[in-house]
Amino acid sequence: INAEYGEKGRLRGQFARFRRSSYIQTMIPLEGSSVVPIVSTPVHGNAVFFLDILRKQLRYDISYSPLNDQFETAASLNGPAAVGTNGPVIYQLPLGSSKVGTIDGLTDEFMSDLIHARIYVSISTDQNSNGLLRGQIRAWQQVQYQVIENLEQQIQASGSVQPFARAVSQIDLERLTLTYFVAYGGLTADEESAVLVHKETYQTIPLEGPRLPAYQDGVKQGFVYLSTTEINDFLQGKYRYVINTVGGQTELAGDVVNWS
C-alpha cells in the first residue's frame, strides 16, 4: 500500500492488487519406501491434489506405473497419521491407474489434517495388503485468499468530513493466520473499539492499533492465528469489521466477503 497525506491530513493511497488463488494444490510421489513397514518395489506413482477450503472439496488425480504380476485390491486416503506411522481408512478411492475424482463434504477436522500433513495415500495389492505404495500429502502451494472491502458508513454525519474505511484481509491456509490492514478515519467521535465480529456467535477479534480521536485518520494492522473452523467461517462471509465510537455507536462496518 502506497499512502500519503493530502489536503487537511486526509490519508489517501493506492491498494496494490494481490495475486489471487481459489484453491491450494500439491503433487506428491507414491513410493514403496514410504510404506510402514518399507516395501521394496520398482513400482512408483504420483498424486496431485487440489483442496478448496471454501467449498470443502478435494480433487485428486493419481497414477502409478504397471504393477507387473500384481493387481490392485484397495486404494484409500488414511489418517490421521504422521510420516512413519499408519492410520485407518478415511476415504476409499476407486481402483485402477489413473484415478481422477472429487470428494465433497469434507469435515473441518479432515481439512486440518490434510493441511498439516496427517493424511496419506495408500495403494494395496494382492501381494502387499498393508500397502505397496504410499505418499504423505503435504507441501501445499498457493495458500492465500485475499479480499479488499470498503466499510460502509453506518451513520449520517454532519459537516464536510464523513467516516471512511477500506480493509485488506488475507488468509494463509498453511500458517492458519488472518492478516489485516484497515485504513480509516473521519469518525464523528473518539474511537471506542475496532473489531472483527462473527455475525452468528458474536465472537470478537480485536484489531491492533491506537484508538483514533474524532476526525483523525489512521490504520489498524496485524495478524491472528485461527482454527480451521474460524477460517472456514471467514471464507463463508460470517465475519465483519466493526468500528465503534464512545457511547457504543457503530460508525463503520463491512462484511468480509468475496474472497478470491
Short mmCIF file of C-alpha atoms in Angstrom, two decimals:
data_model
loop_
_atom_site.label_atom_id
_atom_site.label_comp_id
_atom_site.label_asym_id
_atom_site.label_seq_id
_atom_site.Cartn_x
_atom_site.Cartn_y
_atom_site.Cartn_z
CA ILE A 1 0.00 0.00 0.00
CA ASN A 2 1.41 3.36 -1.02
CA ALA A 3 -0.03 6.12 1.16
CA GLU A 4 0.42 9.85 1.59
CA TYR A 5 -1.33 12.69 3.35
CA GLY A 6 -3.34 15.02 1.15
CA GLU A 7 -5.31 18.12 1.92
CA LYS A 8 -6.40 18.55 5.54
CA GLY A 9 -4.39 15.48 6.54
CA ARG A 10 -6.69 13.06 4.75
CA LEU A 11 -4.98 9.68 4.35
CA ARG A 12 -5.11 8.55 0.78
CA GLY A 13 -3.32 5.95 -1.29
CA GLN A 14 -3.46 3.02 -3.63
CA PHE A 15 -4.20 -0.54 -2.58
CA ALA A 16 -1.99 -2.87 -4.59
CA ARG A 17 -3.54 -5.82 -6.35
CA PHE A 18 -2.73 -9.16 -4.77
CA ARG A 19 -2.02 -12.40 -6.53
CA ARG A 20 -5.21 -14.40 -6.09
CA SER A 21 -5.80 -18.10 -5.59
CA SER A 22 -9.07 -20.03 -5.35
CA TYR A 23 -7.52 -23.25 -4.01
CA ILE A 24 -4.34 -24.86 -2.78
CA GLN A 25 -2.59 -27.71 -4.52
CA THR A 26 0.22 -30.21 -4.12
CA MET A 27 1.87 -33.06 -6.03
CA ILE A 28 3.43 -35.95 -4.11
CA PRO A 29 5.34 -39.14 -5.03
CA LEU A 30 3.96 -42.60 -4.27
CA GLU A 31 6.71 -45.00 -3.21
CA GLY A 32 7.19 -48.34 -1.53
CA SER A 33 9.86 -46.79 0.69
CA SER A 34 7.15 -44.67 2.36
CA VAL A 35 5.06 -47.70 3.36
CA VAL A 36 5.24 -48.84 7.00
CA PRO A 37 6.97 -51.28 7.05
CA ILE A 38 9.01 -50.42 3.93
CA VAL A 39 8.27 -52.32 0.71
CA SER A 40 10.97 -52.87 -1.91
CA THR A 41 9.36 -52.40 -5.33
CA PRO A 42 10.15 -50.80 -8.69
CA VAL A 43 6.54 -49.61 -8.89
CA HIS A 44 6.10 -45.87 -8.32
CA GLY A 45 3.47 -43.22 -8.86
CA ASN A 46 2.35 -39.63 -8.39
CA ALA A 47 -0.69 -37.95 -6.91
CA VAL A 48 -1.96 -34.41 -7.49
CA PHE A 49 -4.47 -32.83 -5.08
CA PHE A 50 -6.50 -29.62 -5.26
CA LEU A 51 -8.14 -28.55 -2.00
CA ASP A 52 -10.90 -25.93 -1.99
CA ILE A 53 -11.44 -24.88 1.63
CA LEU A 54 -14.45 -22.72 0.84
CA ARG A 55 -16.36 -25.49 -0.93
CA LYS A 56 -14.96 -28.23 1.34
CA GLN A 57 -13.90 -30.15 -1.74
CA LEU A 58 -10.84 -32.24 -2.61
CA ARG A 59 -9.98 -33.15 -6.21
CA TYR A 60 -7.41 -35.82 -6.96
CA ASP A 61 -5.50 -37.29 -9.92
CA ILE A 62 -3.50 -40.40 -9.01
CA SER A 63 -1.47 -42.66 -11.30
CA TYR A 64 1.25 -45.30 -10.99
CA SER A 65 3.49 -47.46 -13.14
CA PRO A 66 2.50 -51.03 -14.16
CA LEU A 67 2.08 -53.47 -11.28
CA ASN A 68 3.54 -56.35 -13.33
CA ASP A 69 2.44 -59.62 -11.68
CA GLN A 70 0.28 -57.92 -9.01
CA PHE A 71 -3.23 -56.47 -9.09
CA GLU A 72 -4.64 -53.61 -7.05
CA THR A 73 -7.03 -54.57 -4.25
CA ALA A 74 -7.55 -51.27 -2.42
CA ALA A 75 -6.82 -47.56 -2.62
CA SER A 76 -7.60 -45.05 0.09
CA LEU A 77 -6.85 -41.87 1.98
CA ASN A 78 -5.75 -42.78 5.51
CA GLY A 79 -5.03 -40.92 8.73
CA PRO A 80 -4.57 -39.01 10.81
CA ALA A 81 -1.02 -40.29 10.91
CA ALA A 82 2.42 -38.73 10.71
CA VAL A 83 5.18 -39.95 8.40
CA GLY A 84 6.35 -43.36 9.61
CA THR A 85 3.05 -44.31 11.28
CA ASN A 86 -0.15 -45.91 10.00
CA GLY A 87 -3.74 -44.71 10.29
CA PRO A 88 -7.23 -46.01 9.48
CA VAL A 89 -9.00 -45.60 6.15
CA ILE A 90 -10.98 -42.36 5.87
CA TYR A 91 -11.98 -42.33 2.19
CA GLN A 92 -11.96 -45.24 -0.25
CA LEU A 93 -10.66 -44.41 -3.73
CA PRO A 94 -11.51 -46.17 -6.99
CA LEU A 95 -9.25 -48.92 -8.29
CA GLY A 96 -7.00 -48.56 -11.31
CA SER A 97 -4.48 -46.15 -12.77
CA SER A 98 -5.27 -43.40 -13.24
CA LYS A 99 -7.79 -42.31 -10.61
CA VAL A 100 -9.45 -38.95 -11.13
CA GLY A 101 -12.27 -37.75 -8.92
CA THR A 102 -13.68 -35.36 -6.34
CA ILE A 103 -14.53 -35.80 -2.67
CA ASP A 104 -17.20 -33.38 -1.43
CA GLY A 105 -18.42 -32.50 2.05
CA LEU A 106 -15.04 -32.57 3.79
CA THR A 107 -15.09 -32.01 7.54
CA ASP A 108 -13.09 -29.21 9.17
CA GLU A 109 -11.11 -31.86 11.07
CA PHE A 110 -10.16 -33.68 7.86
CA MET A 111 -9.13 -30.44 6.13
CA SER A 112 -6.98 -29.53 9.12
CA ASP A 113 -5.28 -32.95 8.97
CA LEU A 114 -4.73 -32.51 5.22
CA ILE A 115 -3.10 -29.11 5.64
CA HIS A 116 -0.88 -30.37 8.46
CA ALA A 117 0.36 -33.46 6.54
CA ARG A 118 -1.52 -36.02 8.62
CA ILE A 119 -3.24 -37.75 5.65
CA TYR A 120 -1.62 -40.18 3.22
CA VAL A 121 -2.48 -42.12 0.06
CA SER A 122 -2.27 -45.91 0.27
CA ILE A 123 -2.30 -48.34 -2.68
CA SER A 124 -2.58 -52.05 -1.78
CA THR A 125 -2.26 -55.17 -3.91
CA ASP A 126 -2.90 -58.89 -3.58
CA GLN A 127 0.75 -59.38 -2.58
CA ASN A 128 1.00 -56.31 -0.33
CA SER A 129 -2.23 -55.99 1.64
CA ASN A 130 -0.65 -53.45 4.02
CA GLY A 131 0.29 -51.24 1.08
CA LEU A 132 2.54 -51.35 -1.95
CA LEU A 133 2.75 -47.57 -2.40
CA ARG A 134 2.27 -44.67 -0.03
CA GLY A 135 2.51 -40.91 -0.25
CA GLN A 136 2.12 -38.35 2.55
CA ILE A 137 0.01 -35.39 1.39
CA ARG A 138 1.99 -32.23 2.15
CA ALA A 139 3.91 -29.26 0.67
CA TRP A 140 0.77 -27.32 -0.30
CA GLN A 141 1.25 -24.31 -2.59
CA GLN A 142 -0.75 -21.17 -3.46
CA VAL A 143 -2.11 -20.93 0.05
CA GLN A 144 -3.63 -17.48 0.24
CA TYR A 145 -7.07 -15.98 -0.10
CA GLN A 146 -7.42 -12.20 -0.29
CA VAL A 147 -10.24 -9.67 -0.22
CA ILE A 148 -10.37 -5.86 -0.33
CA GLU A 149 -13.56 -4.26 1.00
CA ASN A 150 -14.91 -0.80 1.65
CA LEU A 151 -16.55 -0.46 5.07
CA GLU A 152 -19.91 1.24 4.82
CA GLN A 153 -20.82 4.36 6.77
CA GLN A 154 -23.38 3.45 9.42
CA ILE A 155 -24.44 6.95 10.48
CA GLN A 156 -25.33 10.20 8.78
CA ALA A 157 -22.52 12.52 9.75
CA SER A 158 -22.92 16.29 9.71
CA GLY A 159 -20.32 18.59 8.18
CA SER A 160 -17.89 18.02 5.34
CA VAL A 161 -15.90 15.17 6.98
CA GLN A 162 -17.50 11.73 6.61
CA PRO A 163 -16.37 8.42 8.17
CA PHE A 164 -14.50 6.19 5.70
CA ALA A 165 -12.56 2.92 5.76
CA ARG A 166 -11.06 0.32 3.49
CA ALA A 167 -9.87 -3.07 4.67
CA VAL A 168 -7.46 -5.59 3.17
CA SER A 169 -7.78 -9.13 4.58
CA GLN A 170 -5.60 -12.12 3.77
CA ILE A 171 -5.91 -15.72 4.97
CA ASP A 172 -2.91 -18.05 4.85
CA LEU A 173 -4.09 -21.66 4.90
CA GLU A 174 -0.60 -23.03 5.52
CA ARG A 175 0.03 -20.95 8.65
CA LEU A 176 -3.66 -20.69 9.63
CA THR A 177 -3.48 -16.93 10.04
CA LEU A 178 -5.53 -13.87 9.14
CA THR A 179 -3.60 -10.71 8.28
CA TYR A 180 -5.48 -7.41 8.07
CA PHE A 181 -4.84 -3.77 7.18
CA VAL A 182 -7.58 -1.20 7.75
CA ALA A 183 -7.19 2.45 6.72
CA TYR A 184 -9.94 4.62 8.18
CA GLY A 185 -10.83 8.00 9.63
CA GLY A 186 -13.37 10.79 9.83
CA LEU A 187 -15.10 9.39 12.93
CA THR A 188 -17.58 11.82 14.45
CA ALA A 189 -16.46 10.92 18.00
CA ASP A 190 -13.47 9.28 19.68
CA GLU A 191 -12.99 5.62 18.84
CA GLU A 192 -14.06 3.10 21.46
CA SER A 193 -13.31 -0.20 19.71
CA ALA A 194 -12.36 -1.76 16.37
CA VAL A 195 -13.07 -5.47 15.99
CA LEU A 196 -13.92 -8.34 13.70
CA VAL A 197 -17.28 -9.79 14.76
CA HIS A 198 -18.76 -13.21 13.96
CA LYS A 199 -22.25 -12.48 12.67
CA GLU A 200 -23.79 -15.56 14.28
CA THR A 201 -21.88 -16.17 17.53
CA TYR A 202 -20.85 -12.51 18.10
CA GLN A 203 -17.32 -13.66 18.94
CA THR A 204 -14.96 -10.69 18.52
CA ILE A 205 -11.34 -10.37 17.41
CA PRO A 206 -9.82 -7.01 18.49
CA LEU A 207 -7.83 -5.11 15.86
CA GLU A 208 -4.37 -3.91 16.87
CA GLY A 209 -3.56 -0.21 16.83
CA PRO A 210 -4.19 3.01 18.77
CA ARG A 211 -7.72 4.34 19.17
CA LEU A 212 -8.39 7.30 16.91
CA PRO A 213 -9.63 10.67 18.15
CA ALA A 214 -12.57 12.17 16.30
CA TYR A 215 -11.93 13.35 12.71
CA GLN A 216 -8.42 11.86 12.61
CA ASP A 217 -7.07 9.28 10.15
CA GLY A 218 -5.12 6.13 10.94
CA VAL A 219 -4.63 2.42 10.41
CA LYS A 220 -5.09 -0.91 12.15
CA GLN A 221 -2.80 -3.74 11.09
CA GLY A 222 -1.82 -7.10 12.49
CA PHE A 223 -2.44 -10.82 12.29
CA VAL A 224 -4.17 -13.51 14.34
CA TYR A 225 -3.97 -17.30 14.44
CA LEU A 226 -7.24 -19.05 13.60
CA SER A 227 -8.70 -22.52 13.90
CA THR A 228 -9.81 -24.26 10.69
CA THR A 229 -13.43 -23.71 11.77
CA GLU A 230 -12.79 -19.97 12.11
CA ILE A 231 -11.07 -19.88 8.71
CA ASN A 232 -13.99 -21.66 7.11
CA ASP A 233 -16.39 -19.15 8.71
CA PHE A 234 -14.29 -16.27 7.37
CA LEU A 235 -14.33 -17.73 3.86
CA GLN A 236 -18.12 -18.14 4.08
CA GLY A 237 -18.56 -14.45 4.92
CA LYS A 238 -19.57 -14.89 8.56
CA TYR A 239 -17.31 -12.12 9.90
CA ARG A 240 -17.49 -8.36 9.55
CA TYR A 241 -15.35 -5.38 10.52
CA VAL A 242 -16.97 -3.03 13.03
CA ILE A 243 -15.61 0.30 14.29
CA ASN A 244 -17.45 1.86 17.24
CA THR A 245 -17.12 5.25 18.86
CA VAL A 246 -17.57 6.25 22.51
CA GLY A 247 -21.10 5.52 23.61
CA GLY A 248 -21.37 2.31 21.58
CA GLN A 249 -22.23 3.98 18.28
CA THR A 250 -21.24 1.88 15.25
CA GLU A 251 -19.87 4.29 12.67
CA LEU A 252 -18.25 1.92 10.15
CA ALA A 253 -18.97 -1.73 9.33
CA GLY A 254 -18.43 -4.11 6.45
CA ASP A 255 -18.74 -7.83 5.78
CA VAL A 256 -15.58 -9.76 4.91
CA VAL A 257 -16.82 -11.42 1.70
CA ASN A 258 -15.90 -12.03 -1.95
CA TRP A 259 -12.73 -13.97 -1.19
CA SER A 260 -10.65 -14.95 -4.18
#
